[in-house]
Coordinates of C-alpha atoms in Angstrom, one line a residue:
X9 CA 103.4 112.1 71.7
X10 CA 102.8 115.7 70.3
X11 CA 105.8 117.4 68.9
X12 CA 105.5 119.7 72.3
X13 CA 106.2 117.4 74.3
X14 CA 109.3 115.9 72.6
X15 CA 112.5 116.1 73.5
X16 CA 114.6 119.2 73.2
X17 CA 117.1 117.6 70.7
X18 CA 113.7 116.6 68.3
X19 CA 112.4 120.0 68.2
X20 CA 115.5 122.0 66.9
X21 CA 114.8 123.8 64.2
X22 CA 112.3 123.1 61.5
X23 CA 111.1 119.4 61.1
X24 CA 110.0 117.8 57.6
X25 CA 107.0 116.1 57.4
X26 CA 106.8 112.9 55.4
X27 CA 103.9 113.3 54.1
X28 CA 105.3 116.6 52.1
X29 CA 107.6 114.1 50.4
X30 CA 104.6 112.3 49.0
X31 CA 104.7 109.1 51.4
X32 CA 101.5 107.5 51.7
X33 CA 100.4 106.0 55.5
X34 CA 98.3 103.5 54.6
X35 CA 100.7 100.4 55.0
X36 CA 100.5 99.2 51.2
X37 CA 102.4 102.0 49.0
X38 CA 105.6 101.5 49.6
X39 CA 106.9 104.6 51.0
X40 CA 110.4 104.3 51.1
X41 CA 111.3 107.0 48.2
X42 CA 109.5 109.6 50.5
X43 CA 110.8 109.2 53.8
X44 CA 114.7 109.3 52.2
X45 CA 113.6 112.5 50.6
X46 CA 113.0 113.7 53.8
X47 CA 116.1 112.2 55.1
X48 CA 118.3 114.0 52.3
X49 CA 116.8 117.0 52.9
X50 CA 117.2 117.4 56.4
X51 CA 120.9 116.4 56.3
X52 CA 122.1 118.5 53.5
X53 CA 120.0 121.1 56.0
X54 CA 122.9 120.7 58.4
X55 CA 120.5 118.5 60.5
X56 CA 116.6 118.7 61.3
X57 CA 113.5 116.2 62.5
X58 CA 111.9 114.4 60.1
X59 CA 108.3 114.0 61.3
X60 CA 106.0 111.0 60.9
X61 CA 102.5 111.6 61.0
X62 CA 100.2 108.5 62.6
X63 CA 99.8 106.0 59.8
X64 CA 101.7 102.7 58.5
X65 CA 104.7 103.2 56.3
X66 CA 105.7 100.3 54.0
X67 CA 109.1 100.2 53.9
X68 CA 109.5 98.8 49.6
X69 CA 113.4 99.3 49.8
X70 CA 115.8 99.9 52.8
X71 CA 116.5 103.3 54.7
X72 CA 119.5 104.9 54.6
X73 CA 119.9 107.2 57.8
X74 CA 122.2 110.4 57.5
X75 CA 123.7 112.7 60.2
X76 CA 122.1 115.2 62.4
X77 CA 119.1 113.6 61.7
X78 CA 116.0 112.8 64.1
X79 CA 113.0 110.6 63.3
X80 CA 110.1 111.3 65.1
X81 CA 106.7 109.7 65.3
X82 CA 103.8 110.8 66.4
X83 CA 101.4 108.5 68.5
X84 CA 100.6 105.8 66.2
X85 CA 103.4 105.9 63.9
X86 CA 104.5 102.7 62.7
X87 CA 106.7 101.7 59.9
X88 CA 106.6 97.9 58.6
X89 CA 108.2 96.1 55.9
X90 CA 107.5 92.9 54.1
X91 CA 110.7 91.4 53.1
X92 CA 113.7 91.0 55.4
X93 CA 115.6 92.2 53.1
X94 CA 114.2 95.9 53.5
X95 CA 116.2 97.6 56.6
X96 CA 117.2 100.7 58.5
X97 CA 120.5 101.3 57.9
X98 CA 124.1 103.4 58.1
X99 CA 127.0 103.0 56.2
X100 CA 128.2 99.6 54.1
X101 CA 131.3 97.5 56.2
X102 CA 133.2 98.5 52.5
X103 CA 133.4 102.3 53.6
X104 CA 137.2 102.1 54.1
X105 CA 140.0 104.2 52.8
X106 CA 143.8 102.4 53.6
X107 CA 146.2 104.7 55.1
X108 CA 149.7 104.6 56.3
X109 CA 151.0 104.5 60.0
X110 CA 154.0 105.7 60.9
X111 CA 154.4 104.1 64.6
X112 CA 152.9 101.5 66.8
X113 CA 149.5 102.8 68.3
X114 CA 150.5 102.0 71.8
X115 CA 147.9 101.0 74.5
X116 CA 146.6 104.1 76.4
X117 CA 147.9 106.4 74.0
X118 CA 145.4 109.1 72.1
X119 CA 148.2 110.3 69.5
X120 CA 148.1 108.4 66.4
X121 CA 150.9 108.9 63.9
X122 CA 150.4 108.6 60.2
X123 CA 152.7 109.0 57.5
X124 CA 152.6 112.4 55.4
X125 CA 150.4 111.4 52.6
X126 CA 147.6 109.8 55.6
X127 CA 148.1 112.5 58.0
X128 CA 147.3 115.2 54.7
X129 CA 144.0 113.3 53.8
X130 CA 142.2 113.0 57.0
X131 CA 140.5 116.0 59.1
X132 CA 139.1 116.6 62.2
X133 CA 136.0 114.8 62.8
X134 CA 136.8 112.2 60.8
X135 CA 136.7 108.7 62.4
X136 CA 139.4 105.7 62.0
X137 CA 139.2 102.0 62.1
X138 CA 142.2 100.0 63.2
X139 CA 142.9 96.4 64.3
X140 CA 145.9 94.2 65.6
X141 CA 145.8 91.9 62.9
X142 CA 143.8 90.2 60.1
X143 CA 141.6 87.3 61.6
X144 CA 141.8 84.1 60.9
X145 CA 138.7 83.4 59.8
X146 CA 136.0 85.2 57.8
X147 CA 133.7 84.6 61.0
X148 CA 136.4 86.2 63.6
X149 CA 134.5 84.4 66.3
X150 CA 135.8 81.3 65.5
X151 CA 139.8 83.1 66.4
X152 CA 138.1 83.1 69.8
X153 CA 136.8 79.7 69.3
X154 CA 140.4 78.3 68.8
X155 CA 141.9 80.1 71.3
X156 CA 143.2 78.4 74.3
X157 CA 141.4 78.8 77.6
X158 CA 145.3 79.8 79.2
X159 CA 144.5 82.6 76.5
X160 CA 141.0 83.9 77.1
X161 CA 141.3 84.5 80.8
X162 CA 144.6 86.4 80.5
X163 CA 143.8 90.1 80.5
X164 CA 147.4 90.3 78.2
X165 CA 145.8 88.1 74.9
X166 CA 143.4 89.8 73.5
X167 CA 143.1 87.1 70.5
X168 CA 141.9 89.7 67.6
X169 CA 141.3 93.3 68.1
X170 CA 139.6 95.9 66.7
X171 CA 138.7 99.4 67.8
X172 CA 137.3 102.9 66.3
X173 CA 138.9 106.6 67.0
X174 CA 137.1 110.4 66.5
X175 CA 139.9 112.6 65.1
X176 CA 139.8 115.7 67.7
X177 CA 143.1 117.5 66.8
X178 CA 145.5 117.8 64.4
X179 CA 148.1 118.4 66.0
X180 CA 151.1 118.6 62.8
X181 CA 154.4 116.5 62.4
X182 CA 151.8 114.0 61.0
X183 CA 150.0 113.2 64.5
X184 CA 146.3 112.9 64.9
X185 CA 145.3 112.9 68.9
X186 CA 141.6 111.1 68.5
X187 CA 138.7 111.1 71.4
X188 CA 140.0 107.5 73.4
X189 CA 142.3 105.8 74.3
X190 CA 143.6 102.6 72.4
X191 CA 143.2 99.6 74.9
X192 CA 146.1 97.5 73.6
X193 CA 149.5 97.9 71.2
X194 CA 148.2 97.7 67.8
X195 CA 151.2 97.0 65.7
X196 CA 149.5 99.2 62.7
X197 CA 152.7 99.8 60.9
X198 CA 153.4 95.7 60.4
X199 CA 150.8 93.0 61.2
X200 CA 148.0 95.4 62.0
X201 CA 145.9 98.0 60.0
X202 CA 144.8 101.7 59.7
X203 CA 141.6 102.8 57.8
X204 CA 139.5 106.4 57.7
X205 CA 135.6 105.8 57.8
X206 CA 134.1 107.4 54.8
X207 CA 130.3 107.6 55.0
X208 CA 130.5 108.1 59.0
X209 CA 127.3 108.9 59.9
X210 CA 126.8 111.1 63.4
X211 CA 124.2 111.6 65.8
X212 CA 121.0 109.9 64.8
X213 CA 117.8 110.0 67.1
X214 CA 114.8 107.6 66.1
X215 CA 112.0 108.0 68.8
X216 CA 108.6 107.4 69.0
X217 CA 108.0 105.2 66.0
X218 CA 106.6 101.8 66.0
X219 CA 108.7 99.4 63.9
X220 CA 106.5 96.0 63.0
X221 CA 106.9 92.5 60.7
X222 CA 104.8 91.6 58.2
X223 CA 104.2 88.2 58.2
X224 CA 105.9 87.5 55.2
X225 CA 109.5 88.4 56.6
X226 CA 111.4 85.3 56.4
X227 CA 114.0 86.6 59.1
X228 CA 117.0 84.1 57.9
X229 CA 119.8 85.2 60.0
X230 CA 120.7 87.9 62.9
X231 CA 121.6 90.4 60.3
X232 CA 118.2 90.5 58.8
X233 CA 117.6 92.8 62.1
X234 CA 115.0 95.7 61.0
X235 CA 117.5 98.3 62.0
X236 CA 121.8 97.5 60.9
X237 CA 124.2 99.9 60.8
X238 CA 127.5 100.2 60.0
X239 CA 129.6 103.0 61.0
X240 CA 126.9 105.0 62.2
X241 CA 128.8 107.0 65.8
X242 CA 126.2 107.7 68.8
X243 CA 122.7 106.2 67.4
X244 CA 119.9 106.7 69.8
X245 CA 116.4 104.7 69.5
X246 CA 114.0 106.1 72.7
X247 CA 110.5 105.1 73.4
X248 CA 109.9 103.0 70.4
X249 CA 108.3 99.7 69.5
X250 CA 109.2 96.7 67.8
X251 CA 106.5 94.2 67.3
X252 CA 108.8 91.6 65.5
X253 CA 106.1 88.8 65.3
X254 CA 108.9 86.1 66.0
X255 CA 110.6 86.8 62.4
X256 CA 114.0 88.9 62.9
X257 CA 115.5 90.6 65.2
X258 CA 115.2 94.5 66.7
X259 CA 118.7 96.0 66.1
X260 CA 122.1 94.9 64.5
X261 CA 124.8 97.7 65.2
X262 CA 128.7 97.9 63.8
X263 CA 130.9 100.1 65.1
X264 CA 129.8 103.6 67.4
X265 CA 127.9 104.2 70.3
X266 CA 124.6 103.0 70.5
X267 CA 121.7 104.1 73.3
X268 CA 118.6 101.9 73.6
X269 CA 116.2 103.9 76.0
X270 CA 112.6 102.7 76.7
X271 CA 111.5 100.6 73.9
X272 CA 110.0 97.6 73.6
X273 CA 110.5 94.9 71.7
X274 CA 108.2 92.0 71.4
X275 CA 108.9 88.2 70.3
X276 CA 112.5 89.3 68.6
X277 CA 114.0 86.1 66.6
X278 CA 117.6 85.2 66.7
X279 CA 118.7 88.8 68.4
X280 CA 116.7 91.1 69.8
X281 CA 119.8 94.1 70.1
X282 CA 123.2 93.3 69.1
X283 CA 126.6 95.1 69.4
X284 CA 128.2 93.0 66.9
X285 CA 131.6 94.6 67.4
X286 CA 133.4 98.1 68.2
X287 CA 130.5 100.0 70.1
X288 CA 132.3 101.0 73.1
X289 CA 130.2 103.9 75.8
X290 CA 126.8 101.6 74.4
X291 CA 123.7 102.1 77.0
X292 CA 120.8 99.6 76.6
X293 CA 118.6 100.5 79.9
X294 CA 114.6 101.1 80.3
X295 CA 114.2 98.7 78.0
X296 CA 111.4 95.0 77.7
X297 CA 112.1 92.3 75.6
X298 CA 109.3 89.3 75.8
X299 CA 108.3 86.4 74.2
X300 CA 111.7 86.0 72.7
X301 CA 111.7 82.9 70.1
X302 CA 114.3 81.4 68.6
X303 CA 118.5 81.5 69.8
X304 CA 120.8 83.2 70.9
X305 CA 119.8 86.4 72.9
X306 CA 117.9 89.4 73.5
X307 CA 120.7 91.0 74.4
X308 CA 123.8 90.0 72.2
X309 CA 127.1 91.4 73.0
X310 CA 130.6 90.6 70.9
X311 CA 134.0 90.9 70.6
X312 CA 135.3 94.2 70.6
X313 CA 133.2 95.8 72.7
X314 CA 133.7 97.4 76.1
X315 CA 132.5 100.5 78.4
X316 CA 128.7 99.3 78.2
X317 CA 126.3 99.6 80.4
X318 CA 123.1 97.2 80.5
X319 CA 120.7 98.7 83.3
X320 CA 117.0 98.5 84.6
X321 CA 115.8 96.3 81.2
X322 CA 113.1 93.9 82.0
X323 CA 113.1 90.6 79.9
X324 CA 110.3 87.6 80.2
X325 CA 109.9 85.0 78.6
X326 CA 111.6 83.0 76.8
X327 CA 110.9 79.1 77.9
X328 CA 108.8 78.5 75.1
X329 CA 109.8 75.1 73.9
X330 CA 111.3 72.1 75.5
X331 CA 115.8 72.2 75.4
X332 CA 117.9 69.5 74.7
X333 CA 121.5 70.9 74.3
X334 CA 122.8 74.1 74.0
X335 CA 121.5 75.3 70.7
X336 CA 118.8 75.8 71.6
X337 CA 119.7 77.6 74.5
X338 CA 118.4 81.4 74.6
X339 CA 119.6 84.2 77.1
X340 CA 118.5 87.4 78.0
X341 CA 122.2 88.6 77.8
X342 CA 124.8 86.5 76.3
X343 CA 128.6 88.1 75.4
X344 CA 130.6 86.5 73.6
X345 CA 134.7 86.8 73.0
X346 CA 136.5 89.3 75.4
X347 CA 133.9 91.9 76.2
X348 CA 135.2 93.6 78.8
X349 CA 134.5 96.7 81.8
X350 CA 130.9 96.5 81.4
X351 CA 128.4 96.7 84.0
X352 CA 125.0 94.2 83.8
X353 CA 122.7 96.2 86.9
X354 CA 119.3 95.7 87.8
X355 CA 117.8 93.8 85.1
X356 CA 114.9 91.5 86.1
X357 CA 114.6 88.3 83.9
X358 CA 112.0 85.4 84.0
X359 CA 111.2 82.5 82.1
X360 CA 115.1 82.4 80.2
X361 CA 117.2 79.4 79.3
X362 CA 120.2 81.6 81.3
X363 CA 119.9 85.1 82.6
X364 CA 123.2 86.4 81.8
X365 CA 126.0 84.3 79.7
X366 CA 129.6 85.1 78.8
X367 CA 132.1 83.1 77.0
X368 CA 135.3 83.1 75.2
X369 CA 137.5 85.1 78.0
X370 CA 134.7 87.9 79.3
X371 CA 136.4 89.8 82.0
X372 CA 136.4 92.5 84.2
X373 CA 132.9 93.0 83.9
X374 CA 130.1 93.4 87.0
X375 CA 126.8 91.8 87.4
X376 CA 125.0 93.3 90.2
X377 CA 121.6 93.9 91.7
X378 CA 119.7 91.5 89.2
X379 CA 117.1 89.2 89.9
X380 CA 116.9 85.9 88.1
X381 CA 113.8 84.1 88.2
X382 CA 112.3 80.8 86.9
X383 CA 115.1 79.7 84.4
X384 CA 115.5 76.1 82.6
X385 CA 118.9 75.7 83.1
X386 CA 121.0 78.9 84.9
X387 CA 121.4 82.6 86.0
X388 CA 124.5 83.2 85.0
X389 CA 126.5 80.6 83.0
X390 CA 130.2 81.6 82.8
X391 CA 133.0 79.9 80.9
X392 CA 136.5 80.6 80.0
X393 CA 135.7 84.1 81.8
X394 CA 137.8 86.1 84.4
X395 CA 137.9 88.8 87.2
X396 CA 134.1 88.9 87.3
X397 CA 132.0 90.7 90.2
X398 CA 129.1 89.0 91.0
X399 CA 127.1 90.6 93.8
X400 CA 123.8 91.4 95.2
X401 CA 121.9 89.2 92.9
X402 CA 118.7 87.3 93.6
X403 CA 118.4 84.0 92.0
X404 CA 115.4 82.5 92.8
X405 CA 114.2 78.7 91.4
X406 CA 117.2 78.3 88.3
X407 CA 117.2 75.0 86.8
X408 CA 113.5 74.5 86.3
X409 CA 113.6 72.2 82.8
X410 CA 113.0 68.6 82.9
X411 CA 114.1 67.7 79.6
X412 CA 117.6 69.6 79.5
X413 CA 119.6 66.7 77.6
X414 CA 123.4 67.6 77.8
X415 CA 122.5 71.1 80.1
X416 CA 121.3 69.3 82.8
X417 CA 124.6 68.7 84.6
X418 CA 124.7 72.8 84.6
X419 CA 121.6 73.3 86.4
X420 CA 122.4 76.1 89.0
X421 CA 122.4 79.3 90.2
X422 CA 125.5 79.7 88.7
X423 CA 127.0 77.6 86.6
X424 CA 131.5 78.1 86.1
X425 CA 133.4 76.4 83.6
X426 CA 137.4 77.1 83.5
X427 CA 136.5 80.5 85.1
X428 CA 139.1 82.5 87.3
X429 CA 139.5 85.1 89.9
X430 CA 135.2 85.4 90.3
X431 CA 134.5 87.4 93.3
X432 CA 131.0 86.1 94.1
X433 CA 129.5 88.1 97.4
X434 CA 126.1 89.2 98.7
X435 CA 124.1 87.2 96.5
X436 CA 120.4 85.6 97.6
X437 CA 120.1 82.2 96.2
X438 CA 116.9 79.9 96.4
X439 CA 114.5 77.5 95.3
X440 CA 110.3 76.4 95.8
X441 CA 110.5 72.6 97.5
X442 CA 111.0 70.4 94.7
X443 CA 113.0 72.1 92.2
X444 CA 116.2 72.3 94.2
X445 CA 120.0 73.1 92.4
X446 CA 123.3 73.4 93.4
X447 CA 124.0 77.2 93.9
X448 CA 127.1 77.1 92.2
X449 CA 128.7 74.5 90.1
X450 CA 131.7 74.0 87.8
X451 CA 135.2 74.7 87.2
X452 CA 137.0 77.4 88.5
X453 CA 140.3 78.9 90.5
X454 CA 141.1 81.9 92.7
X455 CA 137.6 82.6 93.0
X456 CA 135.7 84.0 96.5
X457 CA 132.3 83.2 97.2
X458 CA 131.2 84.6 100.3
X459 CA 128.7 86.3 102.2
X460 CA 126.3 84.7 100.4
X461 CA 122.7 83.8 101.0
X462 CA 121.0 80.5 100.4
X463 CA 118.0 78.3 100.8
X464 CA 116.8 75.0 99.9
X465 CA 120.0 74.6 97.3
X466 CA 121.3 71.0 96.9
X467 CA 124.7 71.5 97.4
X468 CA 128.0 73.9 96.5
X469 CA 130.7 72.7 94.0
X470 CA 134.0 73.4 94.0
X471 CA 136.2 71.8 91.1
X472 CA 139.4 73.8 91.3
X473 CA 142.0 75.4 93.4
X474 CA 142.8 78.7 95.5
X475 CA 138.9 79.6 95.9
X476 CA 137.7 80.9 99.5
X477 CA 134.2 79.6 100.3
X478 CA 133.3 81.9 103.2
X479 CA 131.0 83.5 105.5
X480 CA 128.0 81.8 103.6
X481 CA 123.7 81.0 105.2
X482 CA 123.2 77.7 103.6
X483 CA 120.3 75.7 103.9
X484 CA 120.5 72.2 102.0
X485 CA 118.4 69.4 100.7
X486 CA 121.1 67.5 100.3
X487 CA 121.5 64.1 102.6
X488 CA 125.0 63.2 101.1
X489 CA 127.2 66.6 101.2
X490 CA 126.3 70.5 101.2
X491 CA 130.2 71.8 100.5
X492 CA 132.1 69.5 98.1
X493 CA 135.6 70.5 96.6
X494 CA 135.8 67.9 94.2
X495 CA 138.4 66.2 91.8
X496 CA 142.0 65.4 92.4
X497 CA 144.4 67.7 92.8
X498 CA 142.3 70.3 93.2
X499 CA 144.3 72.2 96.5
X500 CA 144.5 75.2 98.3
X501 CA 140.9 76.5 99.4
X502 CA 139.5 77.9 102.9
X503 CA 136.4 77.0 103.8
X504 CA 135.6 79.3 107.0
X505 CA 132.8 80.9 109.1
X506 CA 129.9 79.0 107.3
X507 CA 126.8 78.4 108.8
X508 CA 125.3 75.3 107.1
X509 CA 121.6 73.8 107.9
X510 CA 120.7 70.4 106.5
X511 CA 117.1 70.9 106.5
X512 CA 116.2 66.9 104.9
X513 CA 114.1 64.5 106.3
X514 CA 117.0 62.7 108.4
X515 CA 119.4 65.3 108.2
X516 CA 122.7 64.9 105.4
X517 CA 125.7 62.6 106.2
X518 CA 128.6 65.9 105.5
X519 CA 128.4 69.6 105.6
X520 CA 131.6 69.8 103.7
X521 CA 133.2 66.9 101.8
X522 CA 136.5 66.8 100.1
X523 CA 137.2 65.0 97.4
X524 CA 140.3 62.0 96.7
X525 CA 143.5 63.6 95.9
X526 CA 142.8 67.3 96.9
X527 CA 145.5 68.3 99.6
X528 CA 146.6 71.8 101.9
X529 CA 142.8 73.0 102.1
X530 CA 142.1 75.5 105.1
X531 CA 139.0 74.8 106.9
X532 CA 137.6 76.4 110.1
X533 CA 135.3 77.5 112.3
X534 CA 132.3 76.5 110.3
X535 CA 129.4 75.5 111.8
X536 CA 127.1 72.8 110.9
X537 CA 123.5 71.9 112.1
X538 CA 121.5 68.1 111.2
X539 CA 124.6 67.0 109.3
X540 CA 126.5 63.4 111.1
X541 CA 129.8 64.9 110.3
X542 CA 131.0 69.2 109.7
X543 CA 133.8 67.4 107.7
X544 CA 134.8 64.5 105.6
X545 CA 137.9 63.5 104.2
X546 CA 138.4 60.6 102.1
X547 CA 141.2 58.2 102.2
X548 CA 143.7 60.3 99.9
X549 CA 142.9 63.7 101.0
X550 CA 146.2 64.9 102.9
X551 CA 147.8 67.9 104.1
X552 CA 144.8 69.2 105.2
X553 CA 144.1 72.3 107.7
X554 CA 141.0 71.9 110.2
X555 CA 140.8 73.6 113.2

C-alpha cells in the first residue's frame, strides 16, 4: 500500500520513517531501539505516522506504543521477533494512582464524586478505573467459577465488576461527569475502589504491517500474545497480518476500545484476539482466523466486557486433532463470565470444536445470521447463560467427531446447559445422511424455540420447564421420539403448530414424547407424518393439555 492510498487518519502530517532512526530491515539486527525512537518522536510531536519501509524488523526488546501515534507499513512490511517475551505493548496493569470517593457511583449515572484532594488531582481527559470489590481470587475467573448458577443468570449479580471512565467535564463541588454510564452501583466509597490511569495511552492505528513468529517463540501462555496492552483507549489494527506459526497468540488487550478491521491471522495458539476485561464499544469484523492450534479461542471474550460487536469475521479450521473432553475443546468465539449486550452477526465458521461458546452467566447478547458448518461437537454451546437471541442461523452437519469422550452427549446444533429465557427463532438446522444430531439439547427454562427449520436431526430435547416449542419444519431420523421433554418434574411447556416428518426406514414410534413425572404441558395442533403415535405419555405424566 503506498502512502497515497492510506487512510486519511495515516497521512496527517509528516510521518517518520524508521529507517532515519537507524533500524535495519533485514530480520537479524534487532531493531527495536529504532522503531521506539520513532515512536517517541512522533508522540512528543503531538502525534504523527511512523512509516515502515518493506523489510523484516527484529523486534530484540518489546514496543512500547504512545498516543496519537500510527504505524504504517508499506507492502511487505513485516516485523518478527524471536522470543515470546518480546511484545507490542501499552501501559503496565501497575499504572494506578488511589483516590478518594465521596458517594456511591450509582448505576446509569455519568457524575462521579471524589473527595477534594481526588477531585484537585485529576483533569479532563484523564481516564479512571473502578470496581465493585476486590476479587477473590488472583485469577478473578475463578469468582465466576464459584458462583452459583441462581447467580450467573440473574441480570441483578454481577459477581465482580470492573469498568473504565474518560473524564469529560469538570464540573466543581468535587464532581467529574466522565464519557459512560456506570452499568451497576459500585460502592467505591466502602467495599469498592477508585483509581486514575497514569500512562493512558490514546488513539493508536497499526495498519498495514505483517506481524510473524520465529520459530523459536516458545508461546507459554495467552499473554505471550505479540501485541498486549494495558490501558491503551481506542487501539485500531486494520489490514494487517499475523503469521503466528502455531506459537502464541495475535492480540491480548486490557482495558479500552479495541477495532480489529481486516487482518488476518494465521494458526494463532491459545488466543488468537482477546478482550481480557474492560473494553467496552470493541469491533472485531472483516477479519480470518485459520488453522487455529491449540485451546481456547480465536476469539476470546471476558468478564467485564460489554457493547461489542463481532461481525462478518471468517474462521476455518480448527479440527486438527482428535478431542476427548473439554480441554481440548477450541471455539471460534468463546465468552466467558457475564459478557453482556454484544452482538455475534454473520460470521461463517468451519471445521471448530464449537462455533460460538458462552459461560459463567453471558446474557443479553444476540447471535444472528451466522453459519455454522462441519463442527466436532456444537454450534453454539451455552451454559449458565441467559436472555439470549438466537436467530437466523444456519447450522449445518454439528457434531461431526467420533472420538468426543465426555462431549459426546453434547453433540448438537445447540447444545443448553442451565440456560434461561433463550429466544431461539428462524434458525436452519441440518445434517449429510449419516452424521445426524439432535438440534437442540440440554437444560434450560423459559426458553422459545420456534419457527425453526430442520432436516435430517435426530431428535429435540427439552430438559426443563416453561419453554414453548412452536411453529417448527422437522424432519427426523429418529425411530423412537422426535420431541422429548424429558426428566421429572420438568412442567409447564406448549408444544403447538409443529409440523414433524419421520423420514426413517419404518417410520418413528412418537412425534412428541413426555417424559415420567413431567405434568400441566400444553400441546396442540401439531401435526405429525410416518410416526405410530403424534403423542406419548408415559404412566406418570399427569395434568396434561392435548387438544
Amino acid at each position: 500500500m503506498s502512502l497515497t492510498k492510506a487512510h486519511n487518519r495515516m497521512v496527517q502530517g509528516s510521518y517518520l520513517n524508521v529507517l532515519d532512526y537507524g533500524a535495519v530491515a533485514d530480520g537479524v539486527t534487532g531493531a527495536t531501539t529504532a522503531i521506539q525512537a520513532a515512536i517517541d518522536a512522533a508522540s512528543s510531536a503531538g502525534g504523527s505516522t511512523v512509516y515502515f519501509p518493506s523489510g523484516n524488523y527484529l523486534l530484540n526488546a518489546s514496543l512500547l506504543l504512545k498516543s496519537n501515534v500510527t504505524l504504517l507499513g508499506e507492502d511487505g512490511a513485516k516485523i518478527s521477533r524471536s522470543s515470546d517475551s518480546f511484545k507490542i505493548i501499552g501501559s503496565t496493569s501497575a499504572s494506578l494512582t488511589s483516590l478518594t470517593a465521596g458517594a456511591t457511583l450509582k448505576k446509569g449515572s455519568t457524575i462521579v464524586d471524589l473527595d477534594a484532594g481526588s477531585y484537585s488531582s485529576v483533569s479532563v481527559d484523564d481516564y479512571l478505573y473502578v470496581k465493585d470489590r476486590t476479587s477473590a481470587n488472583v485469577d478473578f475467573i475463578q469468582d465466576f467459577v464459584a458462583a452459583s448458577g441462581a447467580v450467573l443468570v440473574s441480570p441483578d449479580e454481577w459477581v465482580y465488576m470492573v469498568q473504565t471512565f474518560k473524564i469529560i467535564e469538570k464540573l466543581g463541588s468535587n464532581k467529574v461527569r466522565v464519557d459512560s454510564a456506570a452499568i451497576i452501583d459500585f460502592p467505591i466509597t466502602g467495599a469498592g475502589s477508585i483509581y486514575k490511569v497514569d500512562q493512558a495511552i490514546k488513539n493508536v492505528l497499526i495498519t498495514n504491517l505483517t506481524f510473524e513468529n520465529n520459530s523459536s517463540v516458545e508461546g507459554t501462555n495467552a499473554e505471550n500474545a505479540f501485541i498486549n496492552t494495558y490501558h491503551v483507549y481506542g487501539l485500531d489494527i486494520e489490514n494487517c497480518k499475523f503469521n503466528l506459526n502455531g506459537l502464541s497468540g495475535g492480540v491480548y488487550k486490557n482495558f479500552g476500545a479495541l477495532r480489529v478491521i481486516n487482518c488476518d491471522f494465521n494458526a494463532p495458539k491459545y488466543l488468537g484476539v482477546c478482550l481480557r476485561q474492560a473494553c467496552p464499544n470493541s469491533v472485531i469484523s472483516g477479519n480470518t482466523f485459520r488453522n487455529h492450534t491449540v485451546n481456547d479461542a480465536s476469539i476470546f471474550i471476558e468478564a467485564h466486557n460489554y457493547n461489542i460487536t463481532v461481525s462478518n469475521n471468517t474462521f476455518d479450521g480448527a479440527r486438527n486433532y482428535e478431542l476427548t473432553n473439554a480441554a481440548a475443546l477450541i471455539s471460534a468465539i468463546q465468552c466467558d463470565a457475564k459478557v453482556t449486550n454484544c452482538v455475534f452477526d454473520g460470521n461463517t465458521i468451519n471445521g471448530y470444536g464449537v462455533g460460538i461458546r458462552m459461560e459463567l452467566g453471558c446474557m443479553m447478547n444476540v447471535i444472528s445470521n451466522n453459519v455454522f458448518s462441519n463442527m466436532d461437537i456444537c454450534g453454539l454451546r451455552l451454559n449458565e447463560s441467559s436472555f439470549l437471541s438466537i436467530s437466523n442461523n444456519k447450522f449445518f452437519n454439528c457434531g461431526l467427531s467420533t472420538t468426543a469422550g465426555t462431549l459426546a452427549v453434547t453433540q448438537s446444533a445447540i447444545f443448553a446447559s442451565q440456560c434461561v429465557r433463550l429466544n431461539i427463532d428462524g434458525n436452519v438446522m441440518a445434517w449429510e445422511t449419516g452424521y445426524s444430531k439432535p438440534a437442540i439439547f440440554g437444560t434450560f427454562d423459559y426458553t422459545y424455540f420456534k419457527n425453526n427449520t430442520i432436516a435430517n436431526t435426530t431428535k429435540i430435547i427439552a430438559n426443563g420447564s416453561f419453554n414453548e416449542i412452536s411453529n417448527n419444519k422437522i424432519e427426523s431420523k429418529a425411530t423412537d421420539q422426535i420431541i422429548s421433554i424429558s426428566g421429572t418434574s420438568k412442567h409447564h411447556n406448549i408444544i403447538e403448530h409443529n409440523q414433524i416428518y419421520a423420514t426413517a426406514v419404518g417410520g418413528c414410534q412418537y412425534a412428541i414424547r413426555i417424559d415420567d413425572g413431567s405434568e400441566c404441558n400444553k400441546i396442540r395442533w401439531n401435526a405429525s407424518s410416518d410416526c405410530s403415535n403424534t403423542v406419548a405419555l408415559t404412566a406418570t405424566t399427569n395434568a396434561q393439555c392435548l387438544f
